[in-house]
CSV table of C-alpha atoms and ligand atoms in Angstrom, one decimal:
chain,number,residue,atom,x,y,z
A,1,MET,CA,-0.2,-0.1,0.2
A,2,ASN,CA,1.1,3.5,-1.0
A,3,PRO,CA,1.9,5.2,2.5
A,4,GLY,CA,1.4,8.7,0.4
A,5,LEU,CA,-2.3,8.0,-0.2
A,6,GLN,CA,-3.1,6.2,3.0
A,7,ASP,CA,-1.7,9.3,4.7
A,8,TRP,CA,-4.0,11.5,2.3
A,9,LEU,CA,-7.0,9.3,3.0
A,10,THR,CA,-6.6,9.3,6.8
A,11,ASN,CA,-6.0,13.1,7.0
A,12,GLN,CA,-8.9,14.0,4.8
A,13,SER,CA,-11.3,12.2,6.8
A,14,GLN,CA,-10.0,13.5,9.9
A,15,ALA,CA,-10.5,17.0,8.6
A,16,LEU,CA,-14.2,16.3,7.9
A,17,ARG,CA,-14.3,14.9,11.6
A,18,ASP,CA,-13.0,18.3,12.9
A,19,GLN,CA,-15.4,20.1,10.9
A,20,ASN,CA,-18.5,18.1,12.1
A,21,LEU,CA,-18.8,17.0,8.3
A,22,TYR,CA,-17.9,13.2,8.9
A,23,LYS,CA,-20.7,10.6,8.0
A,24,VAL,CA,-21.2,7.3,9.7
A,25,PRO,CA,-23.5,5.1,8.1
A,26,LYS,CA,-26.1,3.0,10.5
A,27,ILE,CA,-26.8,-0.5,9.1
A,28,LEU,CA,-30.7,-1.3,8.8
A,29,GLU,CA,-31.6,-4.4,10.2
A,30,THR,CA,-35.1,-4.9,9.3
A,31,PRO,CA,-36.9,-4.0,5.6
A,32,ALA,CA,-37.5,-0.4,5.1
A,33,GLY,CA,-40.6,0.9,7.0
A,34,GLY,CA,-41.9,3.7,9.5
A,35,ARG,CA,-40.6,1.7,12.2
A,36,VAL,CA,-37.2,-0.1,11.9
A,37,ARG,CA,-34.3,-1.4,14.0
A,38,MET,CA,-30.8,-0.2,13.0
A,39,ASP,CA,-27.5,-0.9,14.9
A,40,GLY,CA,-29.4,-2.8,17.2
A,41,LYS,CA,-32.0,-0.4,18.2
A,42,GLU,CA,-35.8,0.1,17.3
A,43,VAL,CA,-36.4,3.5,16.1
A,44,VAL,CA,-38.9,5.5,14.0
A,45,ASN,CA,-37.3,6.2,10.7
A,46,MET,CA,-38.1,9.8,9.4
A,47,SER,CA,-35.2,9.6,6.7
A,48,SER,CA,-36.3,7.1,4.4
A,49,ASN,CA,-37.4,7.8,0.5
A,50,ASN,CA,-39.9,4.9,0.9
A,51,TYR,CA,-42.8,7.1,0.5
A,52,LEU,CA,-45.4,4.9,-0.7
A,53,GLY,CA,-44.5,2.0,1.7
A,54,LEU,CA,-43.6,0.2,-1.7
A,55,ALA,CA,-40.1,-1.2,-0.8
A,56,ASN,CA,-41.7,-4.0,1.3
A,57,HIS,CA,-45.4,-4.1,-0.1
A,58,PRO,CA,-46.6,-8.0,-0.3
A,59,GLN,CA,-47.6,-7.3,-3.9
A,60,VAL,CA,-44.2,-6.1,-4.9
A,61,ARG,CA,-42.2,-8.6,-2.9
A,62,GLN,CA,-44.1,-11.3,-4.6
A,63,ALA,CA,-43.4,-10.2,-8.5
A,64,ALA,CA,-39.8,-10.4,-7.5
A,65,LEU,CA,-39.9,-13.8,-6.1
A,66,ASP,CA,-42.0,-14.9,-9.3
A,67,ALA,CA,-39.5,-13.2,-11.5
A,68,ILE,CA,-36.7,-14.9,-9.9
A,69,GLU,CA,-38.5,-18.3,-10.9
A,70,LYS,CA,-39.1,-17.1,-14.0
A,71,TRP,CA,-35.7,-15.2,-15.2
A,72,GLY,CA,-33.0,-15.8,-12.6
A,73,VAL,CA,-31.5,-13.3,-10.7
A,74,GLY,CA,-29.2,-11.3,-13.4
A,75,ALA,CA,-29.8,-9.9,-17.1
A,76,GLY,CA,-26.3,-10.8,-18.0
A,77,ALA,CA,-25.3,-8.4,-20.4
A,78,VAL,CA,-25.6,-4.5,-21.0
A,79,ARG,CA,-29.0,-3.2,-22.5
A,80,TRP,CA,-28.0,-3.4,-26.0
A,81,ILE,CA,-25.8,-6.7,-25.9
A,82,GLY,CA,-28.5,-8.9,-25.3
A,83,GLY,CA,-29.2,-7.9,-21.7
A,84,THR,CA,-32.9,-6.5,-22.5
A,85,MET,CA,-35.5,-8.8,-21.5
A,86,LYS,CA,-39.1,-8.8,-22.0
A,87,VAL,CA,-39.7,-7.5,-18.6
A,88,HIS,CA,-37.4,-4.6,-19.1
A,89,ASP,CA,-39.2,-3.8,-22.3
A,90,GLU,CA,-42.6,-4.1,-20.5
A,91,LEU,CA,-41.8,-1.9,-17.4
A,92,GLU,CA,-40.4,0.6,-19.9
A,93,GLN,CA,-43.7,0.6,-22.3
A,94,ARG,CA,-45.7,0.6,-18.6
A,95,LEU,CA,-43.7,3.8,-17.4
A,96,ALA,CA,-44.5,5.6,-20.8
A,97,ARG,CA,-48.3,5.0,-20.1
A,98,PHE,CA,-48.0,6.2,-16.8
A,99,LYS,CA,-46.0,9.3,-17.8
A,100,ASN,CA,-48.2,9.9,-20.7
A,101,VAL,CA,-45.2,10.4,-23.3
A,102,GLU,CA,-44.2,8.8,-26.5
A,103,ALA,CA,-41.3,6.7,-24.9
A,104,VAL,CA,-39.3,5.8,-21.9
A,105,LEU,CA,-35.6,4.4,-21.3
A,106,ALA,CA,-34.7,2.8,-17.8
A,107,PHE,CA,-31.2,3.0,-16.7
A,108,THR,CA,-29.8,1.5,-13.5
A,109,SER,CA,-30.5,4.4,-10.9
A,110,GLY,CA,-31.8,7.9,-11.2
A,111,PHE,CA,-27.7,8.9,-11.1
A,112,THR,CA,-26.9,7.0,-14.1
A,113,ALA,CA,-30.0,8.5,-16.0
A,114,ASN,CA,-28.8,11.7,-15.2
A,115,SER,CA,-25.2,11.3,-16.4
A,116,GLY,CA,-26.4,9.3,-19.3
A,117,CYS,CA,-28.8,11.7,-20.5
A,118,ILE,CA,-27.6,15.2,-19.9
A,119,PRO,CA,-24.0,14.7,-21.9
A,120,ALA,CA,-26.0,12.5,-24.7
A,121,VAL,CA,-28.2,15.8,-25.9
A,122,LEU,CA,-25.7,18.4,-25.6
A,123,THR,CA,-22.6,19.8,-27.9
A,124,ASP,CA,-19.9,22.4,-26.9
A,125,LYS,CA,-22.5,24.8,-28.9
A,126,ASP,CA,-25.3,24.9,-26.1
A,127,VAL,CA,-25.5,25.9,-22.9
A,128,VAL,CA,-27.2,24.6,-19.7
A,129,ILE,CA,-28.9,26.8,-17.6
A,130,SER,CA,-29.5,25.5,-13.8
A,131,ASP,CA,-31.1,26.2,-10.4
A,132,GLU,CA,-28.5,26.7,-8.0
A,133,LEU,CA,-29.9,24.1,-5.6
A,134,ASN,CA,-29.9,21.2,-8.2
A,135,HIS,CA,-29.3,17.6,-7.4
A,136,ALA,CA,-25.4,16.3,-7.3
A,137,SER,CA,-26.4,13.7,-9.7
A,138,ILE,CA,-27.9,16.6,-12.3
A,139,ILE,CA,-24.4,18.7,-11.6
A,140,ASP,CA,-22.2,15.9,-12.4
A,141,GLY,CA,-24.1,15.0,-15.7
A,142,VAL,CA,-23.8,18.7,-16.6
A,143,ARG,CA,-20.3,18.6,-16.1
A,144,LEU,CA,-19.8,15.6,-18.1
A,145,SER,CA,-21.3,17.4,-21.1
A,146,PRO,CA,-19.1,19.6,-23.2
A,147,ALA,CA,-21.8,22.6,-23.1
A,148,SER,CA,-21.3,25.8,-21.3
A,149,TYR,CA,-22.7,25.6,-17.9
A,150,ARG,CA,-20.6,27.3,-15.3
A,151,LYS,CA,-21.6,29.5,-12.4
A,152,SER,CA,-18.7,31.5,-13.0
A,153,GLU,CA,-19.9,32.4,-16.6
A,154,GLY,CA,-23.3,33.1,-15.2
A,155,TRP,CA,-25.4,30.0,-16.1
A,156,VAL,CA,-26.7,28.9,-12.4
A,157,TYR,CA,-29.9,30.9,-11.5
A,158,ALA,CA,-30.4,31.8,-7.8
A,159,HIS,CA,-33.0,29.1,-6.3
A,160,LYS,CA,-36.4,29.5,-8.1
A,161,ASP,CA,-35.5,33.0,-9.3
A,162,MET,CA,-37.4,33.7,-12.6
A,163,ASP,CA,-35.9,36.9,-13.1
A,164,GLY,CA,-32.5,35.3,-12.9
A,165,LEU,CA,-33.5,32.5,-15.2
A,166,GLU,CA,-34.8,35.2,-17.8
A,167,ASP,CA,-31.6,36.9,-17.6
A,168,CYS,CA,-29.8,33.8,-18.4
A,169,LEU,CA,-32.1,33.1,-21.3
A,170,ARG,CA,-31.6,37.0,-22.4
A,171,ARG,CA,-27.9,36.3,-22.5
A,172,ALA,CA,-28.2,32.8,-24.0
A,173,GLY,CA,-29.0,33.9,-27.6
A,174,GLY,CA,-25.8,32.8,-29.5
A,175,PHE,CA,-25.8,29.0,-28.1
A,176,GLU,CA,-27.1,26.6,-30.9
A,177,LYS,CA,-29.5,25.1,-28.0
A,178,ARG,CA,-30.2,26.1,-24.3
A,179,MET,CA,-31.4,23.8,-21.8
A,180,ILE,CA,-32.9,24.5,-18.6
A,181,ILE,CA,-32.5,22.0,-16.1
A,182,THR,CA,-34.4,21.8,-12.4
A,183,ASP,CA,-35.1,19.5,-9.9
A,184,GLY,CA,-38.9,19.0,-9.8
A,185,VAL,CA,-39.1,18.8,-5.9
A,186,PHE,CA,-35.9,19.9,-4.3
A,187,SER,CA,-34.2,17.2,-2.7
A,188,MET,CA,-33.0,19.1,0.5
A,189,ASP,CA,-35.5,21.8,1.0
A,190,GLY,CA,-38.6,20.0,-0.2
A,191,ASP,CA,-40.3,22.9,-2.1
A,192,ILE,CA,-41.5,22.5,-5.9
A,193,ALA,CA,-40.0,24.2,-8.9
A,194,PRO,CA,-42.3,26.7,-10.6
A,195,LEU,CA,-42.4,24.6,-13.4
A,196,PRO,CA,-45.4,26.7,-15.3
A,197,ASP,CA,-43.3,29.6,-15.1
A,198,ILE,CA,-40.0,27.8,-16.2
A,199,VAL,CA,-41.8,26.2,-19.2
A,200,ALA,CA,-43.4,29.6,-20.2
A,201,LEU,CA,-40.0,31.1,-20.3
A,202,ALA,CA,-38.3,28.2,-22.1
A,203,GLU,CA,-40.9,28.7,-24.9
A,204,LYS,CA,-40.4,32.7,-25.1
A,205,TYR,CA,-36.8,32.2,-25.7
A,206,GLY,CA,-36.6,28.9,-27.7
A,207,ALA,CA,-34.9,26.9,-24.8
A,208,PHE,CA,-36.0,23.1,-23.9
A,209,VAL,CA,-36.5,22.0,-20.3
A,210,MET,CA,-35.3,18.8,-18.5
A,211,VAL,CA,-37.0,18.1,-14.9
A,212,ASP,CA,-35.5,15.9,-12.4
A,213,ASP,CA,-38.3,14.2,-10.7
A,214,ALA,CA,-36.8,12.1,-8.6
A,215,HIS,CA,-38.8,13.3,-5.4
A,216,ALA,CA,-42.1,14.4,-7.4
A,217,SER,CA,-42.4,10.4,-8.9
A,218,GLY,CA,-45.0,8.6,-6.6
A,219,VAL,CA,-45.8,12.2,-4.6
A,220,LEU,CA,-47.2,14.6,-7.1
A,221,GLY,CA,-49.2,14.4,-10.0
A,222,LYS,CA,-51.9,11.5,-11.0
A,223,ASN,CA,-51.2,8.4,-9.3
A,224,GLY,CA,-47.8,10.3,-8.6
A,225,ALA,CA,-46.8,10.8,-12.2
A,226,GLY,CA,-44.9,13.6,-11.2
A,227,THR,CA,-44.4,17.6,-11.8
A,228,THR,CA,-45.5,17.6,-15.4
A,229,SER,CA,-48.9,16.0,-14.6
A,230,HIS,CA,-49.3,18.3,-11.1
A,231,PHE,CA,-49.0,21.1,-13.3
A,232,ASP,CA,-50.7,20.0,-16.4
A,233,LEU,CA,-47.7,20.6,-18.6
A,234,TYR,CA,-48.1,17.3,-21.0
A,235,GLY,CA,-46.4,17.8,-23.9
A,236,ARG,CA,-44.2,21.1,-22.9
A,237,VAL,CA,-41.6,19.4,-21.0
A,238,ASP,CA,-39.0,18.0,-23.4
A,239,ILE,CA,-37.2,15.6,-20.9
A,240,GLN,CA,-38.0,14.1,-17.7
A,241,LEU,CA,-36.2,12.3,-15.3
A,242,GLY,CA,-37.7,9.8,-12.7
A,243,THR,CA,-36.4,7.7,-10.2
A,244,LEU,CA,-37.3,3.9,-9.4
A,245,SER,CA,-35.7,3.7,-6.0
A,246,LYS,CA,-37.8,6.4,-3.7
A,247,ALA,CA,-41.6,6.3,-3.8
A,248,LEU,CA,-41.5,3.4,-6.5
A,249,GLY,CA,-39.5,1.1,-3.6
A,250,VAL,CA,-37.0,-0.6,-5.5
A,251,VAL,CA,-33.9,0.7,-7.8
A,252,GLY,CA,-33.5,2.2,-11.0
A,253,GLY,CA,-34.1,5.4,-13.0
A,254,TYR,CA,-35.6,6.6,-16.5
A,255,ILE,CA,-35.5,9.3,-18.8
A,256,ALA,CA,-39.5,9.9,-20.1
A,257,GLY,CA,-40.1,11.8,-23.5
A,258,SER,CA,-40.2,11.5,-27.3
A,259,ALA,CA,-39.6,8.5,-29.2
A,260,PRO,CA,-36.5,10.4,-30.9
A,261,LEU,CA,-34.9,11.1,-27.5
A,262,LYS,CA,-34.9,7.4,-26.3
A,263,ASP,CA,-33.8,6.5,-29.8
A,264,TRP,CA,-30.6,8.6,-29.4
A,265,LEU,CA,-30.0,7.8,-25.9
A,266,VAL,CA,-30.0,4.2,-27.2
A,267,GLN,CA,-27.2,5.3,-29.4
A,268,ARG,CA,-25.4,7.7,-26.9
A,269,GLY,CA,-26.5,7.4,-23.5
A,270,ARG,CA,-23.1,5.8,-21.9
A,271,PRO,CA,-24.6,4.2,-18.9
A,272,TYR,CA,-27.1,2.4,-21.2
A,273,LEU,CA,-24.2,1.4,-23.3
A,274,PHE,CA,-21.6,0.1,-20.8
A,275,SER,CA,-23.3,-0.9,-17.8
A,276,THR,CA,-25.5,-3.9,-17.0
A,277,ALA,CA,-29.2,-4.3,-17.5
A,278,LEU,CA,-31.5,-3.9,-14.2
A,279,PRO,CA,-32.0,-7.5,-12.7
A,280,PRO,CA,-35.1,-8.9,-13.9
A,281,MET,CA,-36.6,-9.0,-10.6
A,282,VAL,CA,-36.4,-5.4,-9.9
A,283,ALA,CA,-38.1,-4.6,-13.4
A,284,ALA,CA,-41.1,-7.3,-12.4
A,285,ALA,CA,-41.2,-5.4,-8.9
A,286,LEU,CA,-41.4,-2.2,-10.5
A,287,ILE,CA,-44.4,-3.4,-12.5
A,288,ALA,CA,-46.1,-4.3,-9.7
A,289,ALA,CA,-45.3,-1.3,-7.8
A,290,LEU,CA,-46.8,0.6,-10.8
A,291,ASP,CA,-49.8,-1.7,-10.5
A,292,VAL,CA,-50.1,-0.8,-6.7
A,293,MET,CA,-49.7,3.2,-8.0
A,294,GLU,CA,-52.7,3.0,-10.6
A,295,ASN,CA,-55.1,0.8,-8.8
A,296,ASP,CA,-54.8,1.7,-5.1
A,297,PRO,CA,-55.1,5.4,-4.1
A,298,LYS,CA,-54.4,4.5,-0.5
A,299,PRO,CA,-50.9,4.9,-0.2
A,300,MET,CA,-50.5,8.1,-1.9
A,301,GLN,CA,-53.5,9.3,0.1
A,302,ARG,CA,-52.0,8.3,3.5
A,303,LEU,CA,-48.4,9.7,2.4
A,304,TRP,CA,-50.2,13.3,2.1
A,305,GLU,CA,-52.0,13.0,5.2
A,306,ASN,CA,-49.3,12.1,7.2
A,307,THR,CA,-47.4,15.0,5.7
A,308,ALA,CA,-49.8,17.5,6.3
A,309,ALA,CA,-49.9,16.1,9.9
A,310,TRP,CA,-46.3,16.2,10.6
A,311,LYS,CA,-45.7,19.4,9.4
A,312,GLY,CA,-48.7,20.9,11.2
A,313,MET,CA,-47.3,19.2,14.2
A,314,LEU,CA,-43.6,20.6,13.8
A,315,GLN,CA,-45.2,24.3,13.2
A,316,GLU,CA,-47.4,24.2,16.0
A,317,ALA,CA,-44.3,23.2,18.0
A,318,GLY,CA,-42.5,26.1,16.6
A,319,PHE,CA,-40.0,24.5,14.4
A,320,ASP,CA,-39.2,26.2,11.2
A,321,THR,CA,-39.8,23.8,8.0
A,322,MET,CA,-37.9,26.1,5.7
A,323,GLY,CA,-41.1,26.3,3.4
A,324,SER,CA,-41.3,22.9,2.4
A,325,GLU,CA,-44.1,21.8,0.0
A,326,THR,CA,-43.8,18.0,-0.2
A,327,PRO,CA,-43.1,15.0,2.2
A,328,ILE,CA,-39.5,16.2,2.3
A,329,THR,CA,-39.8,18.5,5.5
A,330,PRO,CA,-36.3,19.8,6.6
A,331,VAL,CA,-36.4,21.4,10.3
A,332,TYR,CA,-34.0,24.2,10.1
A,333,VAL,CA,-30.9,24.2,12.7
A,334,GLY,CA,-28.0,26.5,11.2
A,335,ASP,CA,-24.8,24.9,12.7
A,336,GLU,CA,-23.3,21.8,11.4
A,337,GLY,CA,-22.4,20.8,14.9
A,338,GLU,CA,-25.5,21.7,16.4
A,339,ALA,CA,-27.4,19.8,13.7
A,340,GLN,CA,-24.9,16.6,14.4
A,341,ARG,CA,-25.6,17.2,18.4
A,342,THR,CA,-29.7,17.2,17.3
A,343,GLU,CA,-29.5,14.3,15.3
A,344,ARG,CA,-27.3,12.4,18.0
A,345,ALA,CA,-30.0,13.3,20.5
A,346,LEU,CA,-32.8,12.3,18.6
A,347,TRP,CA,-31.0,9.0,18.1
A,348,ASP,CA,-30.9,8.8,21.9
A,349,GLU,CA,-34.7,9.3,22.0
A,350,GLY,CA,-35.5,6.4,19.1
A,351,VAL,CA,-36.1,8.6,16.3
A,352,TYR,CA,-33.6,8.2,13.3
A,353,ALA,CA,-33.8,11.6,11.4
A,354,LEU,CA,-30.5,12.8,9.6
A,355,SER,CA,-28.7,15.8,9.6
A,356,ILE,CA,-28.0,16.9,6.2
A,357,VAL,CA,-24.9,19.5,6.5
A,358,PHE,CA,-22.2,20.9,4.2
A,359,PRO,CA,-21.6,19.9,1.2
A,360,THR,CA,-24.9,18.7,0.5
A,361,VAL,CA,-26.5,22.1,1.7
A,362,ALA,CA,-24.4,25.4,2.1
A,363,ARG,CA,-22.6,26.1,5.0
A,364,GLY,CA,-24.4,27.4,7.9
A,365,LYS,CA,-28.1,26.0,6.5
A,366,ALA,CA,-27.7,22.6,8.3
A,367,ARG,CA,-30.8,20.8,9.1
A,368,ILE,CA,-32.6,17.8,10.1
A,369,ARG,CA,-34.3,16.2,7.1
A,370,THR,CA,-37.5,14.6,7.9
A,371,MET,CA,-39.6,12.4,5.5
A,372,PRO,CA,-43.1,11.2,6.6
A,373,SER,CA,-44.3,8.6,4.4
A,374,ALA,CA,-47.5,6.1,3.8
A,375,ALA,CA,-45.5,3.5,6.1
A,376,HIS,CA,-46.0,5.8,9.1
A,377,THR,CA,-48.7,5.6,11.8
A,378,GLN,CA,-50.0,8.7,13.7
A,379,ALA,CA,-48.3,7.3,16.6
A,380,ASP,CA,-45.0,7.0,15.3
A,381,LEU,CA,-45.5,10.6,14.1
A,382,GLU,CA,-46.6,11.7,17.5
A,383,ALA,CA,-43.3,9.7,19.2
A,384,ALA,CA,-41.1,11.6,16.6
A,385,LEU,CA,-42.4,14.8,17.5
A,386,GLU,CA,-42.1,14.3,21.0
A,387,ALA,CA,-38.5,13.6,20.6
A,388,PHE,CA,-38.0,16.7,18.9
A,389,VAL,CA,-39.2,18.8,21.7
A,390,ARG,CA,-37.4,16.8,24.4
A,391,VAL,CA,-34.1,17.4,22.0
A,392,ARG,CA,-34.6,20.9,21.8
A,393,GLU,CA,-34.9,21.6,25.6
A,394,ARG,CA,-32.2,19.4,26.3
A,395,LEU,CA,-30.2,21.2,23.7
A,396,MET,CA,-31.1,24.6,24.6
A,397,GLY,CA,-30.6,23.5,28.5
A,398,SER,CA,-27.0,22.8,27.7
A,399,ARG,CA,-25.9,25.9,26.2
B,401,PLP,C1,-32.4,10.4,-5.4
B,401,PLP,C2,-32.3,11.5,-6.4
B,401,PLP,C3,-31.7,11.3,-7.6
B,401,PLP,C4,-30.8,9.6,-8.0
B,401,PLP,O1,-31.8,8.9,-7.9
B,401,PLP,P1,-31.2,7.4,-7.6
B,401,PLP,O2,-31.9,6.3,-8.4
B,401,PLP,O3,-31.4,7.3,-6.2
B,401,PLP,O4,-29.9,7.2,-8.3
B,401,PLP,C5,-31.7,11.9,-8.8
B,401,PLP,N1,-32.2,13.1,-8.6
B,401,PLP,C6,-32.8,13.6,-7.6
B,401,PLP,C7,-33.2,15.1,-7.6
B,401,PLP,C8,-32.7,12.9,-6.4
B,401,PLP,O5,-33.3,13.2,-5.3
């Protein structure tokens, strides 16, 4: 082992510890759900993206088991080299219908859908105009493209600032294509992008729009079809990204749009071309998850009832939920060290709710990010609130 590398790694991690930015993942010992056991302790889990409780839904589990019997556990190859099974094709057709678009291409994650799609549709004659709070996987996808995109060159607008976006568009006339890219639901703040305004500005200035609906999938729109459905913007958003890993409960991502878009991504989407297909049991489980979403309104109703209840409880108790509009409910703390102490104290009180600190959010904007789901009971939420109140008293008393 190279001592230079090993010393560098150790020092880097120590520097993060010193700044309260060091992460230690806990180990889940039960299936995802509202109450779980982690690191040997029973806790209310307020940090899961399993919005609809589909990660351990009986119908979805059974579909995966049946698919193992029928297809085995692996696709055996990259999609275009013989890894596309009937079940992948069926999943994409189902997703296209669900999203009300011409075509869908599935990837092995939302992250790779971003890094596959964004560089594939851009050249060095193009520009990408981004919201400053876009998700890391959007940023990485954009960095892989030869287009202009840098903040220092003025192509990143302040969060949801439509005047800022219009200013970018006014200056972008010289580029061949102009792409506006935004989270549909912002992953650390839980607010919704002003998509109707973004689409109207795109149309005014001849730009196209890509929306990353990872946290809107299964949460907003008809049966959870996302922000395009939520705002009734069908046919006006060129590229929609969805994840299959959060509300849909399994893993994967997809790009939804026109048939020419899918055709092109099959030719040039590098993770599609160079990374093995989703396991068939995953595709089958996802088809079952879509069946539940399209036929059983209860999980989404429960998700939103719990969301309203949880936000109401927090606000009534005087916590700042930072303008969140969706199940993602940040509880503002500010200081990184304070956020990490809060997380540890909540854990002691039987609540797993992760602190989110720099670099995931800006320095000094640390928060505890909570996510109610259909898998929580009223009692779970009440227990979580009591823990938040007790922790606030305890930490304030110790100052
Ligand atoms: C989680 C997330 C992704 C990545 O999705 P995965 O399927 O987990 O890889 C992409 N974009 C946003 C906005 C996300 O929140």
